[in-house]
PDB file of C-alpha atoms and ligand atoms in Angstrom:
ATOM      1  CA  MET A   1     -32.695 -84.585  68.318  1.00 43.00           C
ATOM      2  CA  ALA A   2     -31.695 -84.945  64.688  1.00 48.00           C
ATOM      3  CA  SER A   3     -34.570 -87.319  64.014  1.00 45.00           C
ATOM      4  CA  GLU A   4     -37.035 -84.790  65.425  1.00 46.00           C
ATOM      5  CA  VAL A   5     -35.868 -82.237  62.882  1.00 49.00           C
ATOM      6  CA  GLN A   6     -36.129 -84.850  60.133  1.00 48.00           C
ATOM      7  CA  ALA A   7     -39.606 -85.874  61.143  1.00 53.00           C
ATOM      8  CA  ASP A   8     -40.495 -82.219  61.045  1.00 80.00           C
ATOM      9  CA  TYR A   9     -39.886 -81.658  57.392  1.00 85.00           C
ATOM     10  CA  LEU A  10     -40.950 -85.126  56.231  1.00 90.00           C
ATOM     11  CA  ASN A  11     -44.317 -84.583  57.876  1.00 91.00           C
ATOM     12  CA  GLU A  12     -44.856 -81.560  55.702  1.00 92.00           C
ATOM     13  CA  LEU A  13     -45.032 -83.765  52.617  1.00 95.00           C
ATOM     14  CA  ASN A  14     -47.696 -86.040  51.196  1.00 95.00           C
ATOM     15  CA  PRO A  15     -46.707 -89.668  50.391  1.00 95.00           C
ATOM     16  CA  PRO A  16     -45.687 -89.203  46.721  1.00 95.00           C
ATOM     17  CA  GLN A  17     -43.726 -86.090  47.688  1.00 96.00           C
ATOM     18  CA  ARG A  18     -41.992 -87.998  50.465  1.00 95.00           C
ATOM     19  CA  GLU A  19     -40.986 -90.683  47.976  1.00 95.00           C
ATOM     20  CA  GLY A  20     -39.306 -88.048  45.843  1.00 95.00           C
ATOM     21  CA  VAL A  21     -37.403 -86.799  48.857  1.00 96.00           C
ATOM     22  CA  VAL A  22     -36.183 -89.983  50.535  1.00 95.00           C
ATOM     23  CA  ASN A  23     -35.129 -91.889  47.388  1.00 94.00           C
ATOM     24  CA  THR A  24     -31.978 -89.894  46.976  1.00 94.00           C
ATOM     25  CA  GLU A  25     -29.851 -92.281  44.910  1.00 93.00           C
ATOM     26  CA  GLY A  26     -30.001 -92.214  41.134  1.00 90.00           C
ATOM     27  CA  PRO A  27     -32.238 -90.157  38.913  1.00 91.00           C
ATOM     28  CA  THR A  28     -35.779 -89.250  39.905  1.00 91.00           C
ATOM     29  CA  MET A  29     -38.326 -87.698  37.617  1.00 92.00           C
ATOM     30  CA  LEU A  30     -41.142 -85.726  39.093  1.00 93.00           C
ATOM     31  CA  ILE A  31     -44.125 -84.702  36.995  1.00 94.00           C
ATOM     32  CA  ALA A  32     -46.899 -82.707  38.616  1.00 95.00           C
ATOM     33  CA  GLY A  33     -49.179 -79.792  37.863  1.00 95.00           C
ATOM     34  CA  ALA A  34     -48.597 -76.109  38.580  1.00 94.00           C
ATOM     35  CA  GLY A  35     -48.556 -75.223  42.260  1.00 93.00           C
ATOM     36  CA  SER A  36     -48.801 -78.844  43.344  1.00 95.00           C
ATOM     37  CA  GLY A  37     -45.578 -78.924  45.362  1.00 93.00           C
ATOM     38  CA  LYS A  38     -42.683 -79.751  42.999  1.00 93.00           C
ATOM     39  CA  THR A  39     -40.394 -77.062  44.334  1.00 92.00           C
ATOM     40  CA  ARG A  40     -41.134 -78.243  47.834  1.00 93.00           C
ATOM     41  CA  VAL A  41     -39.947 -81.738  46.875  1.00 95.00           C
ATOM     42  CA  LEU A  42     -36.709 -80.436  45.381  1.00 93.00           C
ATOM     43  CA  THR A  43     -36.106 -78.207  48.377  1.00 93.00           C
ATOM     44  CA  TYR A  44     -36.718 -80.937  50.915  1.00 95.00           C
ATOM     45  CA  ARG A  45     -34.726 -83.412  48.866  1.00 96.00           C
ATOM     46  CA  ILE A  46     -31.711 -81.131  49.239  1.00 96.00           C
ATOM     47  CA  VAL A  47     -32.438 -80.638  52.942  1.00 95.00           C
ATOM     48  CA  HIS A  48     -32.748 -84.405  53.349  1.00 95.00           C
ATOM     49  CA  LEU A  49     -29.417 -85.033  51.630  1.00 96.00           C
ATOM     50  CA  MET A  50     -27.711 -82.603  53.978  1.00 94.00           C
ATOM     51  CA  ARG A  51     -29.507 -83.512  57.176  1.00 92.00           C
ATOM     52  CA  HIS A  52     -30.066 -87.220  56.867  1.00 93.00           C
ATOM     53  CA  HIS A  53     -27.253 -88.352  54.571  1.00 95.00           C
ATOM     54  CA  ASN A  54     -24.662 -85.845  55.738  1.00 95.00           C
ATOM     55  CA  VAL A  55     -23.981 -84.737  52.199  1.00 96.00           C
ATOM     56  CA  ASP A  56     -21.720 -81.705  51.989  1.00 96.00           C
ATOM     57  CA  PRO A  57     -23.681 -78.885  50.271  1.00 95.00           C
ATOM     58  CA  PHE A  58     -20.484 -78.358  48.265  1.00 94.00           C
ATOM     59  CA  ASN A  59     -21.367 -81.600  46.427  1.00 96.00           C
ATOM     60  CA  ILE A  60     -24.893 -80.596  45.473  1.00 96.00           C
ATOM     61  CA  MET A  61     -25.838 -78.704  42.332  1.00 96.00           C
ATOM     62  CA  ALA A  62     -29.337 -77.358  41.800  1.00 95.00           C
ATOM     63  CA  LEU A  63     -30.340 -75.642  38.562  1.00 95.00           C
ATOM     64  CA  THR A  64     -33.451 -73.622  37.823  1.00 93.00           C
ATOM     65  CA  PHE A  65     -34.698 -71.680  34.811  1.00 92.00           C
ATOM     66  CA  THR A  66     -35.522 -68.439  36.579  1.00 93.00           C
ATOM     67  CA  ASN A  67     -33.782 -66.332  39.217  1.00 94.00           C
ATOM     68  CA  LYS A  68     -37.038 -66.224  41.125  1.00 93.00           C
ATOM     69  CA  ALA A  69     -37.146 -70.011  41.443  1.00 91.00           C
ATOM     70  CA  ALA A  70     -33.493 -70.145  42.518  1.00 92.00           C
ATOM     71  CA  ARG A  71     -34.030 -67.481  45.164  1.00 92.00           C
ATOM     72  CA  GLU A  72     -37.172 -69.188  46.383  1.00 91.00           C
ATOM     73  CA  MET A  73     -35.360 -72.494  46.817  1.00 92.00           C
ATOM     74  CA  ARG A  74     -32.372 -70.954  48.533  1.00 92.00           C
ATOM     75  CA  ASP A  75     -34.603 -69.036  50.945  1.00 92.00           C
ATOM     76  CA  ARG A  76     -36.622 -72.117  51.815  1.00 91.00           C
ATOM     77  CA  ILE A  77     -33.520 -74.259  52.303  1.00 93.00           C
ATOM     78  CA  GLU A  78     -31.871 -71.569  54.430  1.00 92.00           C
ATOM     79  CA  LYS A  79     -34.925 -71.493  56.651  1.00 90.00           C
ATOM     80  CA  ILE A  80     -34.457 -75.170  57.452  1.00 89.00           C
ATOM     81  CA  VAL A  81     -30.693 -75.728  57.436  1.00 90.00           C
ATOM     82  CA  GLY A  82     -29.415 -72.197  58.042  1.00 90.00           C
ATOM     83  CA  ASN A  83     -26.098 -70.841  56.876  1.00 90.00           C
ATOM     84  CA  GLU A  84     -24.870 -74.065  55.325  1.00 89.00           C
ATOM     85  CA  ALA A  85     -27.160 -73.383  52.370  1.00 90.00           C
ATOM     86  CA  LYS A  86     -24.594 -70.794  51.247  1.00 90.00           C
ATOM     87  CA  ASN A  87     -22.330 -73.585  50.017  1.00 91.00           C
ATOM     88  CA  LEU A  88     -24.866 -75.080  47.655  1.00 93.00           C
ATOM     89  CA  TYR A  89     -24.057 -74.682  43.979  1.00 93.00           C
ATOM     90  CA  MET A  90     -27.507 -73.403  43.242  1.00 94.00           C
ATOM     91  CA  GLY A  91     -28.856 -70.952  40.714  1.00 95.00           C
ATOM     92  CA  THR A  92     -30.090 -70.555  37.169  1.00 96.00           C
ATOM     93  CA  PHE A  93     -28.431 -72.473  34.349  1.00 96.00           C
ATOM     94  CA  HIS A  94     -26.871 -69.180  33.267  1.00 96.00           C
ATOM     95  CA  SER A  95     -25.552 -68.152  36.687  1.00 96.00           C
ATOM     96  CA  VAL A  96     -24.167 -71.569  37.607  1.00 96.00           C
ATOM     97  CA  PHE A  97     -22.548 -72.038  34.194  1.00 97.00           C
ATOM     98  CA  ALA A  98     -21.079 -68.524  34.393  1.00 97.00           C
ATOM     99  CA  ARG A  99     -19.511 -69.514  37.695  1.00 95.00           C
ATOM    100  CA  ILE A 100     -18.004 -72.662  36.176  1.00 96.00           C
ATOM    101  CA  LEU A 101     -16.770 -70.726  33.153  1.00 98.00           C
ATOM    102  CA  ARG A 102     -15.135 -68.086  35.365  1.00 97.00           C
ATOM    103  CA  SER A 103     -12.916 -70.706  36.934  1.00 95.00           C
ATOM    104  CA  GLU A 104     -12.164 -72.502  33.655  1.00 96.00           C
ATOM    105  CA  ALA A 105     -12.185 -69.547  31.227  1.00 97.00           C
ATOM    106  CA  SER A 106      -8.510 -69.803  30.318  1.00 97.00           C
ATOM    107  CA  LYS A 107      -9.069 -73.291  28.902  1.00 97.00           C
ATOM    108  CA  LEU A 108     -11.356 -71.723  26.319  1.00 98.00           C
ATOM    109  CA  GLY A 109      -9.075 -68.742  25.680  1.00 97.00           C
ATOM    110  CA  TYR A 110     -11.172 -66.244  27.627  1.00 98.00           C
ATOM    111  CA  PRO A 111      -9.955 -64.118  30.532  1.00 97.00           C
ATOM    112  CA  SER A 112     -11.398 -65.296  33.841  1.00 93.00           C
ATOM    113  CA  ASN A 113     -12.897 -61.833  34.307  1.00 96.00           C
ATOM    114  CA  PHE A 114     -14.720 -62.099  30.970  1.00 98.00           C
ATOM    115  CA  THR A 115     -17.562 -59.632  30.467  1.00 98.00           C
ATOM    116  CA  ILE A 116     -21.127 -60.862  30.126  1.00 98.00           C
ATOM    117  CA  TYR A 117     -23.048 -59.044  27.406  1.00 98.00           C
ATOM    118  CA  ASP A 118     -26.726 -58.590  28.070  1.00 97.00           C
ATOM    119  CA  THR A 119     -29.200 -58.606  25.191  1.00 97.00           C
ATOM    120  CA  ASP A 120     -28.795 -54.853  24.638  1.00 98.00           C
ATOM    121  CA  ASP A 121     -25.005 -55.120  24.476  1.00 98.00           C
ATOM    122  CA  SER A 122     -25.336 -57.918  21.930  1.00 98.00           C
ATOM    123  CA  LYS A 123     -27.778 -56.013  19.752  1.00 98.00           C
ATOM    124  CA  THR A 124     -25.632 -52.877  19.867  1.00 98.00           C
ATOM    125  CA  LEU A 125     -22.659 -54.887  18.646  1.00 98.00           C
ATOM    126  CA  ILE A 126     -24.762 -56.485  15.893  1.00 98.00           C
ATOM    127  CA  LYS A 127     -25.975 -53.065  14.703  1.00 98.00           C
ATOM    128  CA  GLN A 128     -22.385 -51.885  14.572  1.00 98.00           C
ATOM    129  CA  ILE A 129     -21.268 -54.902  12.520  1.00 98.00           C
ATOM    130  CA  VAL A 130     -24.211 -54.570  10.114  1.00 98.00           C
ATOM    131  CA  LYS A 131     -23.261 -50.939   9.584  1.00 98.00           C
ATOM    132  CA  GLU A 132     -19.564 -51.699   9.093  1.00 98.00           C
ATOM    133  CA  LYS A 133     -20.418 -54.315   6.496  1.00 97.00           C
ATOM    134  CA  ASN A 134     -22.677 -51.833   4.694  1.00 97.00           C
ATOM    135  CA  LEU A 135     -25.619 -54.203   4.942  1.00 97.00           C
ATOM    136  CA  ASP A 136     -29.228 -53.062   4.778  1.00 97.00           C
ATOM    137  CA  ASP A 137     -30.368 -52.621   8.367  1.00 96.00           C
ATOM    138  CA  LYS A 138     -33.974 -53.102   7.260  1.00 96.00           C
ATOM    139  CA  LEU A 139     -33.127 -56.644   6.199  1.00 96.00           C
ATOM    140  CA  TYR A 140     -30.547 -57.274   8.864  1.00 98.00           C
ATOM    141  CA  LYS A 141     -32.509 -55.981  11.823  1.00 97.00           C
ATOM    142  CA  ALA A 142     -30.564 -56.396  15.067  1.00 98.00           C
ATOM    143  CA  ASN A 143     -33.440 -58.353  16.548  1.00 97.00           C
ATOM    144  CA  VAL A 144     -33.635 -60.792  13.659  1.00 97.00           C
ATOM    145  CA  VAL A 145     -29.870 -61.344  13.520  1.00 98.00           C
ATOM    146  CA  TYR A 146     -29.649 -61.720  17.272  1.00 98.00           C
ATOM    147  CA  ASN A 147     -32.458 -64.293  17.341  1.00 98.00           C
ATOM    148  CA  ARG A 148     -30.964 -66.257  14.475  1.00 98.00           C
ATOM    149  CA  ILE A 149     -27.548 -66.422  16.188  1.00 98.00           C
ATOM    150  CA  SER A 150     -29.147 -67.172  19.523  1.00 98.00           C
ATOM    151  CA  ALA A 151     -31.201 -70.032  18.061  1.00 98.00           C
ATOM    152  CA  ALA A 152     -28.069 -71.490  16.450  1.00 98.00           C
ATOM    153  CA  LYS A 153     -26.096 -71.340  19.703  1.00 98.00           C
ATOM    154  CA  ASN A 154     -28.953 -72.943  21.592  1.00 97.00           C
ATOM    155  CA  ARG A 155     -28.858 -75.832  19.127  1.00 97.00           C
ATOM    156  CA  LEU A 156     -25.077 -75.945  19.731  1.00 97.00           C
ATOM    157  CA  VAL A 157     -24.436 -74.923  16.135  1.00 98.00           C
ATOM    158  CA  SER A 158     -21.151 -72.991  15.982  1.00 98.00           C
ATOM    159  CA  TRP A 159     -20.559 -70.316  13.340  1.00 98.00           C
ATOM    160  CA  ARG A 160     -18.408 -72.835  11.448  1.00 98.00           C
ATOM    161  CA  ASP A 161     -21.183 -75.441  11.496  1.00 98.00           C
ATOM    162  CA  TYR A 162     -23.578 -72.722  10.447  1.00 98.00           C
ATOM    163  CA  ILE A 163     -21.516 -71.547   7.484  1.00 97.00           C
ATOM    164  CA  ASN A 164     -20.945 -75.124   6.347  1.00 97.00           C
ATOM    165  CA  ASN A 165     -24.606 -76.074   6.517  1.00 97.00           C
ATOM    166  CA  PRO A 166     -26.352 -75.666   3.126  1.00 97.00           C
ATOM    167  CA  ILE A 167     -29.781 -75.745   4.750  1.00 96.00           C
ATOM    168  CA  TYR A 168     -29.064 -72.586   6.772  1.00 96.00           C
ATOM    169  CA  ALA A 169     -27.500 -70.926   3.732  1.00 95.00           C
ATOM    170  CA  GLU A 170     -30.545 -71.692   1.601  1.00 96.00           C
ATOM    171  CA  ASP A 171     -32.918 -70.559   4.290  1.00 96.00           C
ATOM    172  CA  ASP A 172     -31.048 -67.269   4.781  1.00 96.00           C
ATOM    173  CA  ALA A 173     -30.785 -66.701   1.024  1.00 96.00           C
ATOM    174  CA  SER A 174     -34.512 -67.187   0.565  1.00 96.00           C
ATOM    175  CA  ASN A 175     -35.075 -64.634   3.342  1.00 95.00           C
ATOM    176  CA  MET A 176     -32.802 -62.177   1.521  1.00 95.00           C
ATOM    177  CA  ARG A 177     -30.208 -62.468   4.263  1.00 96.00           C
ATOM    178  CA  PRO A 178     -27.328 -64.375   2.644  1.00 97.00           C
ATOM    179  CA  GLU A 179     -24.735 -62.731   4.895  1.00 97.00           C
ATOM    180  CA  MET A 180     -26.149 -64.224   8.080  1.00 98.00           C
ATOM    181  CA  GLY A 181     -23.423 -66.858   8.496  1.00 98.00           C
ATOM    182  CA  LYS A 182     -20.677 -64.280   8.079  1.00 98.00           C
ATOM    183  CA  LEU A 183     -22.448 -62.011  10.545  1.00 98.00           C
ATOM    184  CA  TYR A 184     -22.529 -64.874  13.012  1.00 98.00           C
ATOM    185  CA  GLN A 185     -18.795 -65.423  12.496  1.00 98.00           C
ATOM    186  CA  THR A 186     -17.946 -61.738  12.907  1.00 98.00           C
ATOM    187  CA  TYR A 187     -20.170 -61.378  15.942  1.00 98.00           C
ATOM    188  CA  VAL A 188     -18.580 -64.355  17.699  1.00 98.00           C
ATOM    189  CA  THR A 189     -15.072 -63.196  16.814  1.00 98.00           C
ATOM    190  CA  ARG A 190     -15.749 -59.684  18.089  1.00 98.00           C
ATOM    191  CA  CYS A 191     -17.202 -60.980  21.356  1.00 98.00           C
ATOM    192  CA  PHE A 192     -14.263 -63.312  21.830  1.00 98.00           C
ATOM    193  CA  ASN A 193     -11.697 -60.601  21.091  1.00 98.00           C
ATOM    194  CA  ALA A 194     -13.446 -58.313  23.560  1.00 98.00           C
ATOM    195  CA  GLY A 195     -13.257 -61.050  26.213  1.00 98.00           C
ATOM    196  CA  ALA A 196     -17.026 -61.196  26.313  1.00 98.00           C
ATOM    197  CA  MET A 197     -19.689 -63.878  26.373  1.00 98.00           C
ATOM    198  CA  ASP A 198     -23.344 -63.269  25.654  1.00 98.00           C
ATOM    199  CA  PHE A 199     -26.110 -65.121  27.509  1.00 97.00           C
ATOM    200  CA  ASP A 200     -26.153 -67.953  24.980  1.00 98.00           C
ATOM    201  CA  ASP A 201     -22.376 -68.329  25.172  1.00 98.00           C
ATOM    202  CA  LEU A 202     -22.720 -69.221  28.847  1.00 98.00           C
ATOM    203  CA  LEU A 203     -24.608 -72.347  27.809  1.00 97.00           C
ATOM    204  CA  PHE A 204     -22.764 -72.953  24.538  1.00 98.00           C
ATOM    205  CA  ASN A 205     -19.278 -72.563  26.024  1.00 98.00           C
ATOM    206  CA  THR A 206     -20.015 -74.771  29.006  1.00 98.00           C
ATOM    207  CA  ASN A 207     -20.874 -77.482  26.520  1.00 98.00           C
ATOM    208  CA  VAL A 208     -17.649 -76.792  24.601  1.00 98.00           C
ATOM    209  CA  LEU A 209     -15.684 -76.921  27.852  1.00 98.00           C
ATOM    210  CA  PHE A 210     -17.023 -80.343  28.801  1.00 98.00           C
ATOM    211  CA  GLN A 211     -16.856 -81.752  25.263  1.00 97.00           C
ATOM    212  CA  GLU A 212     -13.286 -80.667  24.649  1.00 97.00           C
ATOM    213  CA  HIS A 213     -11.906 -81.154  28.152  1.00 97.00           C
ATOM    214  CA  PRO A 214     -12.967 -84.562  29.474  1.00 97.00           C
ATOM    215  CA  ASP A 215     -10.721 -84.006  32.506  1.00 96.00           C
ATOM    216  CA  GLU A 216     -12.868 -80.989  33.426  1.00 96.00           C
ATOM    217  CA  LEU A 217     -16.042 -82.962  32.876  1.00 97.00           C
ATOM    218  CA  ASN A 218     -14.657 -85.662  35.113  1.00 97.00           C
ATOM    219  CA  LYS A 219     -13.761 -83.142  37.804  1.00 96.00           C
ATOM    220  CA  TYR A 220     -17.294 -81.691  37.941  1.00 96.00           C
ATOM    221  CA  GLN A 221     -18.922 -85.098  37.674  1.00 95.00           C
ATOM    222  CA  HIS A 222     -16.979 -86.168  40.723  1.00 95.00           C
ATOM    223  CA  ARG A 223     -17.665 -83.031  42.628  1.00 95.00           C
ATOM    224  CA  PHE A 224     -21.415 -83.045  42.136  1.00 95.00           C
ATOM    225  CA  HIS A 225     -22.703 -86.330  43.457  1.00 93.00           C
ATOM    226  CA  TYR A 226     -26.188 -84.870  43.557  1.00 96.00           C
TER     227      TYR A 226
HETATM  228  N1  ATP B 301     -47.566 -81.331  51.226  1.00 56.61           N
HETATM  229  C1  ATP B 301     -47.847 -80.031  51.351  1.00 56.61           C
HETATM  230  N2  ATP B 301     -48.572 -79.587  52.383  1.00 56.61           N
HETATM  231  C2  ATP B 301     -48.876 -78.286  52.518  1.00 56.61           C
HETATM  232  N3  ATP B 301     -48.489 -77.314  51.662  1.00 56.61           N
HETATM  233  C3  ATP B 301     -47.757 -77.683  50.614  1.00 56.61           C
HETATM  234  C4  ATP B 301     -47.401 -79.055  50.380  1.00 56.61           C
HETATM  235  N4  ATP B 301     -46.667 -79.117  49.247  1.00 56.61           N
HETATM  236  C5  ATP B 301     -46.582 -77.853  48.798  1.00 56.61           C
HETATM  237  N5  ATP B 301     -47.216 -76.980  49.592  1.00 56.61           N
HETATM  238  C6  ATP B 301     -47.349 -75.533  49.416  1.00 56.61           C
HETATM  239  O1  ATP B 301     -48.027 -75.286  48.189  1.00 56.61           O
HETATM  240  C7  ATP B 301     -47.468 -74.161  47.533  1.00 56.61           C
HETATM  241  C8  ATP B 301     -46.969 -74.593  46.142  1.00 56.61           C
HETATM  242  O2  ATP B 301     -45.866 -75.487  46.311  1.00 56.61           O
HETATM  243  P1  ATP B 301     -44.607 -75.467  45.358  1.00 56.61           P
HETATM  244  O3  ATP B 301     -44.129 -74.063  45.180  1.00 56.61           O
HETATM  245  O4  ATP B 301     -43.642 -76.457  45.871  1.00 56.61           O
HETATM  246  O5  ATP B 301     -45.306 -75.978  44.027  1.00 56.61           O
HETATM  247  P2  ATP B 301     -44.730 -76.097  42.546  1.00 56.61           P
HETATM  248  O6  ATP B 301     -45.300 -77.344  41.980  1.00 56.61           O
HETATM  249  O7  ATP B 301     -43.262 -75.950  42.546  1.00 56.61           O
HETATM  250  O8  ATP B 301     -45.408 -74.834  41.896  1.00 56.61           O
HETATM  251  P3  ATP B 301     -45.046 -74.089  40.506  1.00 56.61           P
HETATM  252  O9  ATP B 301     -45.701 -74.902  39.447  1.00 56.61           O
HETATM  253  O10 ATP B 301     -45.682 -72.744  40.701  1.00 56.61           O
HETATM  254  O11 ATP B 301     -43.550 -74.044  40.409  1.00 56.61           O
HETATM  255  C9  ATP B 301     -46.356 -73.635  48.408  1.00 56.61           C
HETATM  256  O12 ATP B 301     -46.838 -72.608  49.212  1.00 56.61           O
HETATM  257  C10 ATP B 301     -45.993 -74.852  49.248  1.00 56.61           C
HETATM  258  O13 ATP B 301     -45.424 -74.482  50.475  1.00 56.61           O
HETATM  259 MG1   MG B 302     -41.992 -74.558  41.496  1.00 56.61          MG
END
């Protein structure tokens, strides 16, 4: 009975796709063109782990860039395995990391019900800070400041690293924006004091969590075998 179901989904794959599905142990890299069946491989790989290897969906993490891709995968997996798909730790980097941060927030000094600022919230706060500091809002446009801070966070550059880095200081000075580092500091402090994380913090703080708390890293590494 079980093997019939297995045969079912394996038959819906071409040979290279099947290889990507049945070789479940260790890392696999899949490179293929648009619309050629990558998502199908990932989806069936998860199905195969659950169906053929009896892996608890609780031990599987699947990350995507977009909500659309996450939804698509969940829907397709649900169609094959049913309700069990609910227990998969699957979603976008931002949504999955937010979930991890919610349960570990206190370790980083945030409340577990921390607020998530969307881009508009962040820009509103930046405008407010620029105004309070009596800076020229033509030079310190919310967009520009937001992008600069966002780029720093995405390179895992904290406000302290930023302020201590002469290359950033020079760059900002030559763009007539010498206060950028201090703005970054104030922005981060205000978010933190408000118990809020912006979108970039979800990625940045997850990295901080795992760098500074090896026990946490260990816990998640053990939980997610796949
Ligand atoms: N072996 C196959 N046989 C028949 N149809 C397939 C096969 N592999 C994939 N498909 C179908 O082709 C379409 C594209 O597949 P899929 O979404 O997996 O591709 P993708 O590489 O992830 O695409 P994208 O680049 O858009 O993310 C889907 O409708 C999928 O069901
Ligand atoms: Mg895809």
